[in-house]
Each structure stands twice: as structure tokens, then as C-alpha cells.
PDB file of C-alpha atoms in Angstrom:
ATOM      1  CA  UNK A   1     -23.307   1.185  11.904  1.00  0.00           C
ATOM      2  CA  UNK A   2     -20.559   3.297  11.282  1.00  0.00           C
ATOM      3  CA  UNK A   3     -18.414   3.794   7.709  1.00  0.00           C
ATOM      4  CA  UNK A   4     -15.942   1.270   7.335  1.00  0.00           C
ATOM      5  CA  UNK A   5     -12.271   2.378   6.594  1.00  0.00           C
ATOM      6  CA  UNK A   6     -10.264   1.192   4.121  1.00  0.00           C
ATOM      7  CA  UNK A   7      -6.907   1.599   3.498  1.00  0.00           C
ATOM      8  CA  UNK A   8      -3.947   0.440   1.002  1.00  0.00           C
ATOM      9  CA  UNK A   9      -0.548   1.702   1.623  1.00  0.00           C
ATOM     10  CA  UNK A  10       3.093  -0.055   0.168  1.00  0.00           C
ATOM     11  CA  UNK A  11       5.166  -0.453   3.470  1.00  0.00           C
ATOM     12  CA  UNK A  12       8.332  -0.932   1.784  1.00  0.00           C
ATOM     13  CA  UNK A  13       9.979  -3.227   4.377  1.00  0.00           C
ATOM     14  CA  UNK A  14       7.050  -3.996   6.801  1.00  0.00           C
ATOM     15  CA  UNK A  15      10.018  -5.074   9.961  1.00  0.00           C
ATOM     16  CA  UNK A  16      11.719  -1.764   8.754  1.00  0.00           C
ATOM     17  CA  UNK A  17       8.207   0.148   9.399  1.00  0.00           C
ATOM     18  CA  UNK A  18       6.062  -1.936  11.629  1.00  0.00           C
ATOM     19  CA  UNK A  19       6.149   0.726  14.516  1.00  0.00           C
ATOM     20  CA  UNK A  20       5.103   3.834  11.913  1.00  0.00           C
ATOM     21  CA  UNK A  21       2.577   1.483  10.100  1.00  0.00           C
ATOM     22  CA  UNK A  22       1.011   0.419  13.536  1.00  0.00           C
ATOM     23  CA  UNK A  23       0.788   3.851  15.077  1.00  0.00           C
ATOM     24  CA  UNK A  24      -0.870   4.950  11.750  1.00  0.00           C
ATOM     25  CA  UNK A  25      -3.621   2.571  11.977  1.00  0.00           C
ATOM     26  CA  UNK A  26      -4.462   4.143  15.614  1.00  0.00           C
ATOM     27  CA  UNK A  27      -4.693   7.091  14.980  1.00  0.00           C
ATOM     28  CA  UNK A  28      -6.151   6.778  11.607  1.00  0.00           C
ATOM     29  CA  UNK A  29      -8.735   4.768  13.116  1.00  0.00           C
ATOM     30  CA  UNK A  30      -8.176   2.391   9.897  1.00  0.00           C
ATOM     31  CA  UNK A  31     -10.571  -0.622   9.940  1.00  0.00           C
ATOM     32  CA  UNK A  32      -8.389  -2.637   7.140  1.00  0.00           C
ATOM     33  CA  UNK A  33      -5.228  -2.105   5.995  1.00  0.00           C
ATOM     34  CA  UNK A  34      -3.801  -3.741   2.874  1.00  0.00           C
ATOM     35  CA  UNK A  35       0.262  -3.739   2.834  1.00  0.00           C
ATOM     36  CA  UNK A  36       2.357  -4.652  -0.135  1.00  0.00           C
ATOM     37  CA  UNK A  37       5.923  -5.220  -0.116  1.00  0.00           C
ATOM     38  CA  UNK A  38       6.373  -6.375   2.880  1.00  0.00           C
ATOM     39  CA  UNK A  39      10.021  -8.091   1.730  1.00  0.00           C
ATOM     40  CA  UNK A  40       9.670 -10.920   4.210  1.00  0.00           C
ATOM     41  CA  UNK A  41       8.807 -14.461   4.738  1.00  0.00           C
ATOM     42  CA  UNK A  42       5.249 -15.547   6.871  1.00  0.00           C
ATOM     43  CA  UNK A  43       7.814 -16.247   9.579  1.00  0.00           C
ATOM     44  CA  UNK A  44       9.314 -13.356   9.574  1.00  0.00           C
ATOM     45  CA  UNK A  45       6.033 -10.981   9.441  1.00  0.00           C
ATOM     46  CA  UNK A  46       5.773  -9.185  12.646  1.00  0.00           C
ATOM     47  CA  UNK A  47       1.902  -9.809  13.692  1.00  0.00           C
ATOM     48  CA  UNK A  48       2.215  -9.449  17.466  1.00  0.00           C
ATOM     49  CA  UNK A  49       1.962  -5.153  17.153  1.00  0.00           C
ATOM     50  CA  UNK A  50      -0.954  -5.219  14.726  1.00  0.00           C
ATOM     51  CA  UNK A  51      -2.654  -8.200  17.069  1.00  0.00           C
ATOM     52  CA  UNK A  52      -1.875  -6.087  20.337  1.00  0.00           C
ATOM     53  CA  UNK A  53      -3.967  -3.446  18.805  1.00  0.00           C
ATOM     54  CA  UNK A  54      -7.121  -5.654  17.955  1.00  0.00           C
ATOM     55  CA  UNK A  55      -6.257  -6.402  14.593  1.00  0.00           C
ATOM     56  CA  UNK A  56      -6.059 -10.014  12.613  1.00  0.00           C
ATOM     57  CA  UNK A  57      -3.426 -10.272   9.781  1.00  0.00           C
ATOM     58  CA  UNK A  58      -3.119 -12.667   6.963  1.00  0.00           C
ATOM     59  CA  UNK A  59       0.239 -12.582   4.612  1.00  0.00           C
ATOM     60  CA  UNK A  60       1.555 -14.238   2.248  1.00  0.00           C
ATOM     61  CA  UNK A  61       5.603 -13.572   1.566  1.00  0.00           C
ATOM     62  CA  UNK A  62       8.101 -16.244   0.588  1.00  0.00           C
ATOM     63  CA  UNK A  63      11.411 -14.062   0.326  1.00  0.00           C
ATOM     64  CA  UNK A  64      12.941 -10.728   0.862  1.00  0.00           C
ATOM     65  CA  UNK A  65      11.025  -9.417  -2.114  1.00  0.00           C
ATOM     66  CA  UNK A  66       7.603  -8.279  -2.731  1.00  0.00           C
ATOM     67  CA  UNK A  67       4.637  -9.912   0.029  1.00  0.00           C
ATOM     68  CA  UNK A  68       1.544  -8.929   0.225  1.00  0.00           C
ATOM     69  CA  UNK A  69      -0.995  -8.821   3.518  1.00  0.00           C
ATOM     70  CA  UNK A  70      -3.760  -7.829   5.199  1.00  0.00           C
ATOM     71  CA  UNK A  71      -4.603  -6.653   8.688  1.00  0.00           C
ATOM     72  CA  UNK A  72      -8.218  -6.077   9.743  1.00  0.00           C
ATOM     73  CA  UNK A  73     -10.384  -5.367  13.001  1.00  0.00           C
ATOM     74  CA  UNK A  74     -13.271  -6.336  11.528  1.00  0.00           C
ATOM     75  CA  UNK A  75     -12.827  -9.979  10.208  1.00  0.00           C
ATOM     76  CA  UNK A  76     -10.767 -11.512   8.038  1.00  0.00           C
ATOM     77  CA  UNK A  77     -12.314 -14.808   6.390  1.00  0.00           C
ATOM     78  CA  UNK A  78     -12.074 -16.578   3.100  1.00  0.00           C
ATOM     79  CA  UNK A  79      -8.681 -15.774   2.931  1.00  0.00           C
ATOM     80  CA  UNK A  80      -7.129 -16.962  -0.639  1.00  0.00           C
ATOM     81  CA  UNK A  81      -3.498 -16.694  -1.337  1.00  0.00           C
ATOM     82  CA  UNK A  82      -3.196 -15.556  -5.358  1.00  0.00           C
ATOM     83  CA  UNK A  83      -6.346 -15.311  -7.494  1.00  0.00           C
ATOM     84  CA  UNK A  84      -6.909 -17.906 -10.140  1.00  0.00           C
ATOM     85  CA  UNK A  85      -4.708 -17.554 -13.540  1.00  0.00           C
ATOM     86  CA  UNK A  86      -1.823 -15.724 -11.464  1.00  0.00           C
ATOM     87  CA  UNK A  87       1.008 -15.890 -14.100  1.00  0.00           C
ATOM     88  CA  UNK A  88       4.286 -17.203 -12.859  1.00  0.00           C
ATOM     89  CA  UNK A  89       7.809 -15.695 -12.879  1.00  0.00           C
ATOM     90  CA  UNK A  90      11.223 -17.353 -13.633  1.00  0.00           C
ATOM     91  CA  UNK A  91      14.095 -15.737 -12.805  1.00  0.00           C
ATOM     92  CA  UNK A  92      17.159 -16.586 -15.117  1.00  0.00           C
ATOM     93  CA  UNK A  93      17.027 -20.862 -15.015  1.00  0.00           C
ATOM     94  CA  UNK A  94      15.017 -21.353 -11.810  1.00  0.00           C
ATOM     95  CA  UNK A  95      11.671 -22.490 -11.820  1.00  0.00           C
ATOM     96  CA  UNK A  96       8.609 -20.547 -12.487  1.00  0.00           C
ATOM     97  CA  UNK A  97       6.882 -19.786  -8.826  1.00  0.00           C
ATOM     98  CA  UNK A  98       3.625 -17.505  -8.652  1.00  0.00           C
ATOM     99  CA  UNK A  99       5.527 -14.408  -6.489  1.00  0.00           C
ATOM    100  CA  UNK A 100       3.744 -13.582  -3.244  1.00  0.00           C
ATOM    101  CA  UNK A 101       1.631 -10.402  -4.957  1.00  0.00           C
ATOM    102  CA  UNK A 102      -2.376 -11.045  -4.220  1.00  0.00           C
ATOM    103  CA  UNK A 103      -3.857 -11.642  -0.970  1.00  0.00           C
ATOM    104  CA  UNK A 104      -7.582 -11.851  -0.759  1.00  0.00           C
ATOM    105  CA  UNK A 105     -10.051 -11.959   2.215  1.00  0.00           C
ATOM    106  CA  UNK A 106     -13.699 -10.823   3.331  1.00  0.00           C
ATOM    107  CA  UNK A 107     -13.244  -7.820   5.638  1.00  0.00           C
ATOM    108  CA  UNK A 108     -16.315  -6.317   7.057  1.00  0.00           C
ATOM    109  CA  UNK A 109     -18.371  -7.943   4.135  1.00  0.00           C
ATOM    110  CA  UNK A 110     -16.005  -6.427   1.441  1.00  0.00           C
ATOM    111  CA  UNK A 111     -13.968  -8.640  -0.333  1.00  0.00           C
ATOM    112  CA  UNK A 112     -10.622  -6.821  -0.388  1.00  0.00           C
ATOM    113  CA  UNK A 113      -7.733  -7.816  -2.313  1.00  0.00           C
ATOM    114  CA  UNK A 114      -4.024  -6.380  -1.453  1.00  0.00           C
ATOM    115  CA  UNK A 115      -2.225  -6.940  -5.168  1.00  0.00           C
ATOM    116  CA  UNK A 116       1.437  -5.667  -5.664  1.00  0.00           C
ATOM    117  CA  UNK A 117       1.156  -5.345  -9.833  1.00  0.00           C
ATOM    118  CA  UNK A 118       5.012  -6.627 -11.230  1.00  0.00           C
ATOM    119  CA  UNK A 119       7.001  -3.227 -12.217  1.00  0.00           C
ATOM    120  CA  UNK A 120       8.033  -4.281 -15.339  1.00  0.00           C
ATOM    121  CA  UNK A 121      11.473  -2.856 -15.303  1.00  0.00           C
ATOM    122  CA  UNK A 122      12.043  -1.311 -18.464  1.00  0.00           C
ATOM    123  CA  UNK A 123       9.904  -1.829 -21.860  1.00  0.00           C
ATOM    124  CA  UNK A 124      12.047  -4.350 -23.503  1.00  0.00           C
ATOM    125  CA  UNK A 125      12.472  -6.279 -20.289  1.00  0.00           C
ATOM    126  CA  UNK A 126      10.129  -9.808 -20.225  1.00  0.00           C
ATOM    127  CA  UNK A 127       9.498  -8.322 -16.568  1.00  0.00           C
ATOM    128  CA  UNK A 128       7.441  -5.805 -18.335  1.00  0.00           C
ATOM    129  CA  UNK A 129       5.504  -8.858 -20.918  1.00  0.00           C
ATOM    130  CA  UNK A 130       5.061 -10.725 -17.493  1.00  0.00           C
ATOM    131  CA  UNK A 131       3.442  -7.273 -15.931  1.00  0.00           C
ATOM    132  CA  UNK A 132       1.059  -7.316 -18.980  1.00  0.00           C
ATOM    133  CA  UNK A 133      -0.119 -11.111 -18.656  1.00  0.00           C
ATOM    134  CA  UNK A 134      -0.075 -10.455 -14.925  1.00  0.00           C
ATOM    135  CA  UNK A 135      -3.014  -7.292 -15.432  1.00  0.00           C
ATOM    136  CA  UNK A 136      -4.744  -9.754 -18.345  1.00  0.00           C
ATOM    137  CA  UNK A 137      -5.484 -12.217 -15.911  1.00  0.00           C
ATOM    138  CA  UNK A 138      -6.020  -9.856 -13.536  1.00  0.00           C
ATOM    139  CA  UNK A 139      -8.895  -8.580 -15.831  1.00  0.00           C
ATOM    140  CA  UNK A 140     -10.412 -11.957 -16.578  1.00  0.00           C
ATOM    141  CA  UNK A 141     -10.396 -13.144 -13.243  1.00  0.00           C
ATOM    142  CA  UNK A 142     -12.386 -10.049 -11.372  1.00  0.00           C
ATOM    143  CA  UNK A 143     -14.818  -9.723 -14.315  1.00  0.00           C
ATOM    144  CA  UNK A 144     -15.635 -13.321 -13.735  1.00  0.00           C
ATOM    145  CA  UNK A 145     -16.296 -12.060 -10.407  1.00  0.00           C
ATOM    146  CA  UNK A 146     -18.753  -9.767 -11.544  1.00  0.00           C
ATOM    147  CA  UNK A 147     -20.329 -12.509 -13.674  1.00  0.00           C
ATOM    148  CA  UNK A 148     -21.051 -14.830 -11.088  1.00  0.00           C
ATOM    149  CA  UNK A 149     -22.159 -11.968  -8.568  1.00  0.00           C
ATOM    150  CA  UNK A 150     -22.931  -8.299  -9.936  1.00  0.00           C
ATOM    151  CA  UNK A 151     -23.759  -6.738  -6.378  1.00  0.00           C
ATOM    152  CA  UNK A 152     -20.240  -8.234  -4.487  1.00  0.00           C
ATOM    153  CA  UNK A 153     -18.833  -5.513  -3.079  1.00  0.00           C
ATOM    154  CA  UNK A 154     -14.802  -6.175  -3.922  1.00  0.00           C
ATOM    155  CA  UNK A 155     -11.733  -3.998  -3.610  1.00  0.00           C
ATOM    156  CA  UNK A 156      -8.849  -3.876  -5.799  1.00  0.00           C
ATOM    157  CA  UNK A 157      -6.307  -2.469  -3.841  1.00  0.00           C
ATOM    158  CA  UNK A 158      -2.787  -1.350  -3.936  1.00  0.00           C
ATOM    159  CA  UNK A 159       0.243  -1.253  -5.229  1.00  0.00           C
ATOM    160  CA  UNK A 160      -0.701  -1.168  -9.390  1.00  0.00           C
ATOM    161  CA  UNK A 161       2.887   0.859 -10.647  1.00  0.00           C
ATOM    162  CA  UNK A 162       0.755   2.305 -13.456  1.00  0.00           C
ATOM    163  CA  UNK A 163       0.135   6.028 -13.720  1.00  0.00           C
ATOM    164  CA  UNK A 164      -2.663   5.959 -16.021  1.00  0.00           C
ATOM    165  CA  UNK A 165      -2.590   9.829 -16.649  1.00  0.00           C
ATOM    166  CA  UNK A 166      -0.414  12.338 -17.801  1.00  0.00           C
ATOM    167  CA  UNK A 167      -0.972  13.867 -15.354  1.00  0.00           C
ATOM    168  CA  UNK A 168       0.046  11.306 -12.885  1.00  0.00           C
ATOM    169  CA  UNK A 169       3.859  11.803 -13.212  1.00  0.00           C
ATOM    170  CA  UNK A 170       5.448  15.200 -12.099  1.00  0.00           C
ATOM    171  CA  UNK A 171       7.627  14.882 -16.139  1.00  0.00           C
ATOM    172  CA  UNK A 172       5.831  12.982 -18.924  1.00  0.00           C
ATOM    173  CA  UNK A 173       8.951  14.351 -20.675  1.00  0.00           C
ATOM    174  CA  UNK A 174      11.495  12.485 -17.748  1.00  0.00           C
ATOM    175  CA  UNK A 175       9.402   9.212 -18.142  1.00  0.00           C
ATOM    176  CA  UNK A 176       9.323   9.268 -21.948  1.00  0.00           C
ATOM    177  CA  UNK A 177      10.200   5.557 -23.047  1.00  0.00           C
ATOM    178  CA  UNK A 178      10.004   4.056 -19.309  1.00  0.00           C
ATOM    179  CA  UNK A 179       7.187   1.802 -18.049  1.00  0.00           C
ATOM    180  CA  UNK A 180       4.662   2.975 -15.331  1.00  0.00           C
ATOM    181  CA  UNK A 181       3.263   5.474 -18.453  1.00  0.00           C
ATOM    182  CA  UNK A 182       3.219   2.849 -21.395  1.00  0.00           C
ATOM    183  CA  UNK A 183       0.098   2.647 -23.420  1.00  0.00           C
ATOM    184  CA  UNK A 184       0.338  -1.073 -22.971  1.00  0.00           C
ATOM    185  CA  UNK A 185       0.583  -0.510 -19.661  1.00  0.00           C
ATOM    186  CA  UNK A 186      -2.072   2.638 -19.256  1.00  0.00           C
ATOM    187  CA  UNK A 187      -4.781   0.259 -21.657  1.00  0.00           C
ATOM    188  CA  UNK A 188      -4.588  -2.549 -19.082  1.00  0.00           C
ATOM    189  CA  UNK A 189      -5.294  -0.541 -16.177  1.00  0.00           C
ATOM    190  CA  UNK A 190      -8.466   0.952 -18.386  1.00  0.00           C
ATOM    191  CA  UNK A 191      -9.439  -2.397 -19.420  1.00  0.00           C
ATOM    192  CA  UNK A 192     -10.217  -2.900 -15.349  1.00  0.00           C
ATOM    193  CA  UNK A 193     -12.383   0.374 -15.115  1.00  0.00           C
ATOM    194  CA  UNK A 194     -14.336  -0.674 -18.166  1.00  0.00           C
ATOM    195  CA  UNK A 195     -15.082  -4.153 -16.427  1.00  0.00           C
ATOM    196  CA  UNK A 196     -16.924  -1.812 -13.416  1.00  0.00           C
ATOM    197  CA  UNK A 197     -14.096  -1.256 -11.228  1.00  0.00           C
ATOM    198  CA  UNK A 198     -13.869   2.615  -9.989  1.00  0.00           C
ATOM    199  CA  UNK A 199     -10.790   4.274  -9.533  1.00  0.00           C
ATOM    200  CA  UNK A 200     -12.787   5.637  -6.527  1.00  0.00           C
ATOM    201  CA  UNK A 201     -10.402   7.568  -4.781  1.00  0.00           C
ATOM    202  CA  UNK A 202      -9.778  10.326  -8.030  1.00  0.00           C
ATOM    203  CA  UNK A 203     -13.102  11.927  -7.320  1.00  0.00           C
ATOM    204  CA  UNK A 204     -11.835  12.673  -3.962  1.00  0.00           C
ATOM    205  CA  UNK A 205      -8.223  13.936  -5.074  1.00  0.00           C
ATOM    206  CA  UNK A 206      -8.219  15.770  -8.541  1.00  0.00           C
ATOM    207  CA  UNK A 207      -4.880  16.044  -9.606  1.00  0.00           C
ATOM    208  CA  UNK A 208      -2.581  17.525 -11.201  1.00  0.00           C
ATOM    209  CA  UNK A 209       0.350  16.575  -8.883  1.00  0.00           C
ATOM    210  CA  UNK A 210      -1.884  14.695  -6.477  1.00  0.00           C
ATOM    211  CA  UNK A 211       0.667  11.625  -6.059  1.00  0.00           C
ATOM    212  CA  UNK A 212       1.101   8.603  -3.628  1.00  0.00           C
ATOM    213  CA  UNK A 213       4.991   7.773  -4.300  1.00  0.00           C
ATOM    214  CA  UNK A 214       8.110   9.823  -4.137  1.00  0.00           C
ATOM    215  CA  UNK A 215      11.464   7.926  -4.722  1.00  0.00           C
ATOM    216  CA  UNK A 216      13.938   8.293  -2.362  1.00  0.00           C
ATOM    217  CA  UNK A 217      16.714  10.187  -4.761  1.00  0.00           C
ATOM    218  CA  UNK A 218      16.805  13.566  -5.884  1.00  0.00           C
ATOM    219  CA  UNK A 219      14.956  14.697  -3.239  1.00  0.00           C
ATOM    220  CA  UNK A 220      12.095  13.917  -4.928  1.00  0.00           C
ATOM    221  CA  UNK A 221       9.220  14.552  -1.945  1.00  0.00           C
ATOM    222  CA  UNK A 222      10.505  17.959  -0.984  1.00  0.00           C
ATOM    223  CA  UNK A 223      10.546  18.995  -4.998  1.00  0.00           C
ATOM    224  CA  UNK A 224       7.428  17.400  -5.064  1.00  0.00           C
ATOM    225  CA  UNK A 225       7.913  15.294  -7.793  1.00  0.00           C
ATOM    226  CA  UNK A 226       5.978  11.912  -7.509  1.00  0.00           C
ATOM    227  CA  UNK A 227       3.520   9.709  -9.557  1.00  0.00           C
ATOM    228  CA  UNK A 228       0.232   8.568  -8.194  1.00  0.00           C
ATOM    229  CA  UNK A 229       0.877   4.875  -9.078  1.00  0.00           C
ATOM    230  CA  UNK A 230      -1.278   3.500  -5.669  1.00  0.00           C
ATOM    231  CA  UNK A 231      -5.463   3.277  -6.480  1.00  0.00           C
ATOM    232  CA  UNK A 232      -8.379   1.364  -4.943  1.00  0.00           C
ATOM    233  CA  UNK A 233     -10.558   0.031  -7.297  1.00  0.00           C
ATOM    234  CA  UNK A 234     -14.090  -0.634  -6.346  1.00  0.00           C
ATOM    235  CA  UNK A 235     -17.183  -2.465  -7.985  1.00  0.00           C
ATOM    236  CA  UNK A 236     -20.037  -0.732  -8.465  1.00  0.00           C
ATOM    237  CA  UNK A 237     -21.467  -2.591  -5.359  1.00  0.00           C
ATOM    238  CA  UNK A 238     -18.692  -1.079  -4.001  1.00  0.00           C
ATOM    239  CA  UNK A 239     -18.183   1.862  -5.480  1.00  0.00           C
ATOM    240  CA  UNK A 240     -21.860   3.517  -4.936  1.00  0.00           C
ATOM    241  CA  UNK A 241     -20.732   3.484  -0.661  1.00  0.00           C
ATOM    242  CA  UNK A 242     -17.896   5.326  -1.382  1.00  0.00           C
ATOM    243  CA  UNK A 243     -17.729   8.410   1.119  1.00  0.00           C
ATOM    244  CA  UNK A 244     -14.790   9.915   1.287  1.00  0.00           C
ATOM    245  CA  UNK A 245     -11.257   9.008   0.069  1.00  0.00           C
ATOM    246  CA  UNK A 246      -7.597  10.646   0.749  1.00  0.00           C
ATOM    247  CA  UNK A 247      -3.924  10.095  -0.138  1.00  0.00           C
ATOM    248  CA  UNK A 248      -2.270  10.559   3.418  1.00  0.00           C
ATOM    249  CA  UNK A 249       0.906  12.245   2.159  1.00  0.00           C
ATOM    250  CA  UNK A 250       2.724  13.275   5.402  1.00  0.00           C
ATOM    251  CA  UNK A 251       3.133   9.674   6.183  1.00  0.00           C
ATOM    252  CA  UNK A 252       5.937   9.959   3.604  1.00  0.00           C
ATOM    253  CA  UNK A 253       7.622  12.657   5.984  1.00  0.00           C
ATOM    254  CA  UNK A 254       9.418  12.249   8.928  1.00  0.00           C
ATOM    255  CA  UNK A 255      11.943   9.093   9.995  1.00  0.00           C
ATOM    256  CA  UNK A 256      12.304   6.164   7.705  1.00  0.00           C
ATOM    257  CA  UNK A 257       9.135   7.005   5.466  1.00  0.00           C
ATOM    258  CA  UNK A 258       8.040   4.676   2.952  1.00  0.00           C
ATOM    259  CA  UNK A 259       8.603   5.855  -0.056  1.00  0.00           C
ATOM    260  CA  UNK A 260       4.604   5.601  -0.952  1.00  0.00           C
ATOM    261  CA  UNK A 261       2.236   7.028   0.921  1.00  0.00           C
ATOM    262  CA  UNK A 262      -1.505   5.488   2.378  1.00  0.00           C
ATOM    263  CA  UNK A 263      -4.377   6.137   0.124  1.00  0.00           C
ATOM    264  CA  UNK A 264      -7.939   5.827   2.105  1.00  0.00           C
ATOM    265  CA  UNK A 265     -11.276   5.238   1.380  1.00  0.00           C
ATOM    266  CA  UNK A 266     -14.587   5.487   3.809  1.00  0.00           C
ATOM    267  CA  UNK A 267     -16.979   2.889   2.988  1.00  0.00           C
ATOM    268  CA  UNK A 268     -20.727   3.673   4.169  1.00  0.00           C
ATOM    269  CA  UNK A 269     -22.840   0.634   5.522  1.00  0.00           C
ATOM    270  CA  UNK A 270     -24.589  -1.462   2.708  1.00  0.00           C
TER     271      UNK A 270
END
């Protein structure tokens, strides 16, 4: 059996970037791919590419904003659509909905889930009290996880706008008062390595200025200043096959980049 790879990457308009996205995956030779904000509906997702080169795709989108999905050549089963305790969001008088941001399915025998973590706007914004309740259930519902099975092999992937580090941001000083580098913020995405799940790509790529998204303004890529905001998370089941990991950062060159860039893990056979 070969390693199995593993790979997280926020498309940032998945119609915009199917054709980059797809020729990725071949040459990347990526087992599993887990996309967040794709900004379209299940309709609108465009599956035919990713199932003309062998791979099966489950998504879950309901507007132009956030969606969440995975695409995977080596099974996709048990697929679940939000995991249990997903807060809600209500956006000035309409109702609360749970937003399409957590797709989980068995890949391979990993369970892998793609999760696009809220942004949380600004500090005194309730987008940034829902971010916090979204990470506490977040928390409760994978260590339950681990409760009920200590050896499942499960992957937190994705999208989790948290740099936990100072060193994660190219300017603590430019970020002083924003979100992304709150304690609040930094102590929630702790709070999930203390319940057993590995940032297991770090070991791979030491920073400083190792970083996975580059906004579009300012020329920000070229001046090279990004924050590494984009992590899989494994369980020590998971964790312990861990072979290699990257941060592919020329996909954020060339035509119509996303403005993140894939992050990679191989997986060794159990």
C-alpha cells in the first residue's frame, strides 16, 4: 500500500478555479482534497472535471458564500453535512441557518473533515462571538470523538482563519487589535491541540514566514507578507502516520490564484 495524500486548500470561488484546482490534483497526485469556499450552491458545483479524473465529490453550499467539499479517489462514505452542535448564524432579522462550513466523510479509512472556521470580522463584531461558539463546539464535538474511539484516525482540515503564533502573521504590529491573532481566538485553536489533535503539518514547515494566505492588495505575495491561517489537524491515530507535509505556495502564483495556497500531508498505511 502506498501513503495516502491529503490535501486542504481554500479555492476561493471553486467555478472561478475549477480548471487550476483540477490540474493540481493531477499532478499532485492528491488522493483527497478538501475545498472551502467554494461560494456556490450543490447545483452549481462543477463535479463533472473532478469525476472525469477518477475522483467522487461531496459538497455542501447553499449560496454564493462560504461551501465546503470534498473530492476523493479513494472513497468517500459516511458523508455528514455539519457536525453535531454547529452554531447557527442570523444575519440582521433573517432566520438563524447553520452556514454550509463542515463537510465530513471516510476517505481511505480517515475520517476527514473540510471546516471553513467563521472569520469573525472585527473583535467587537457578534461575527467574531459566533466564531468563538463555532470553535467551542467544535472542541466538544471531536473530543467526544476521541471518547467514543481513541485510535479513529480523523482530520481536521482547512480553512481555521486563526494564526495561532506570532509568528504566523508577516506584522503582529499591523494586526494589533484585529481578529485572526486574538487570544480568544489563539486559546480556542489550543484548546483543539490539547484534546490530541496535531497541528501536523508545523513539524514539516518551521516558520517564521512560512504562510498559506496572501490577500490580494498591497501586493501582498510578492512582499511576502501572509499569515499561515490554513492547518490539518490530526489525532494521534492520525497523527503517528504522518510522513511528510508541505504548504504548496506557487499555487498562489500565476493566473487567477487563490488567494490561499494548498497545504499537504502524506499519510503512511495504518
Amino acid at each position: 500500500m502506498t501513503a495516502l495524500r491529503l490535501a486542504t486548500w481554500n479555492v476561493n470561488s471553486i467555478r472561478t478555479r475549477v480548471d487550476r484546482v483540477t490540474d493540481w490534483l493531477a499532478r499532485a497526485d492528491v488522493d483527497v482534497l478538501a475545498m472551502q469556499e467554494t461560494k456556490c450552491t450543490d447545483a452549481q458545483f462543477p463535479a463533472l472535471p473532478f469525476h472525469e479524473l477518477g475522483y467522487e465529490v461531496a459538497h455542501v453550499g447553499l449560496n454564493q458564500w462560504n461551501g465546503v467539499a470534498i473530492a476523493s479517489r479513494v472513497g468517500l462514505d459516511d458523508v455528514e453535512i455539519g457536525f453535531p452542535g454547529q452554531p447557527s448564524w442570523a444575519k440582521g432579522d433573517a432566520e438563524p441557518l447553520v452556514e454550509a462550513r463542515a463537510l465530513g466523510a471516510t476517505c481511505g479509512g480517515v475520517r476527514v473533515w473540510s471546516l471553513y472556521v467563521p472569520n469573525g470580522r472585527a473583535l467587537d463584531d457578534p461575527h467574531y462571538t459566533y466564531k468563538l461558539e463555532w470553535l467551542a463546539a467544535l472542541h466538544d464535538t471531536s473530543q467526544r470523538w476521541l471518547r467514543d474511539d481513541p485510535s479513529a484516525p480523523i482530520a481536521l482540515v482547512g480553512d481555521w482563519n486563526i494564526a495561532p503564533r506570532d509568528d504566523d502573521v508577516w506584522s503582529m504590529e499591523y494586526f494589533a487589535g484585529a481578529t485572526h491573532v486574538s487570544e480568544p481566538e489563539r486559546a480556542a485553536f489550543n484548546a483543539m491541540v490539547d484534546a490530541q489533535y496535531l497541528d501536523v503539518v508545523r513539524p514539516f514547515t518551521p516558520g517564521p514566514g512560512i504562510y498559506t494566505y496572501w490577500d490580494y492588495t498591497q501586493l501582498r505575495f510578492p512582499k511576502k507578507q501572509g499569515m499561515r491561517i490554513d492547518f490539518i489537524l490530526g489525532s494521534p491515530a492520525l497523527a503517528s502516520r504522518v510522513a511528510h507535509a508541505e504548504i504548496v505556495r506557487d499555487e498562489r502564483k500565476g493566473k487567477q490564484p487563490s488567494d490561499h495556497a494548498p497545504v499537504m500531508v502524506e499519510i503512511n498505511p495504518a
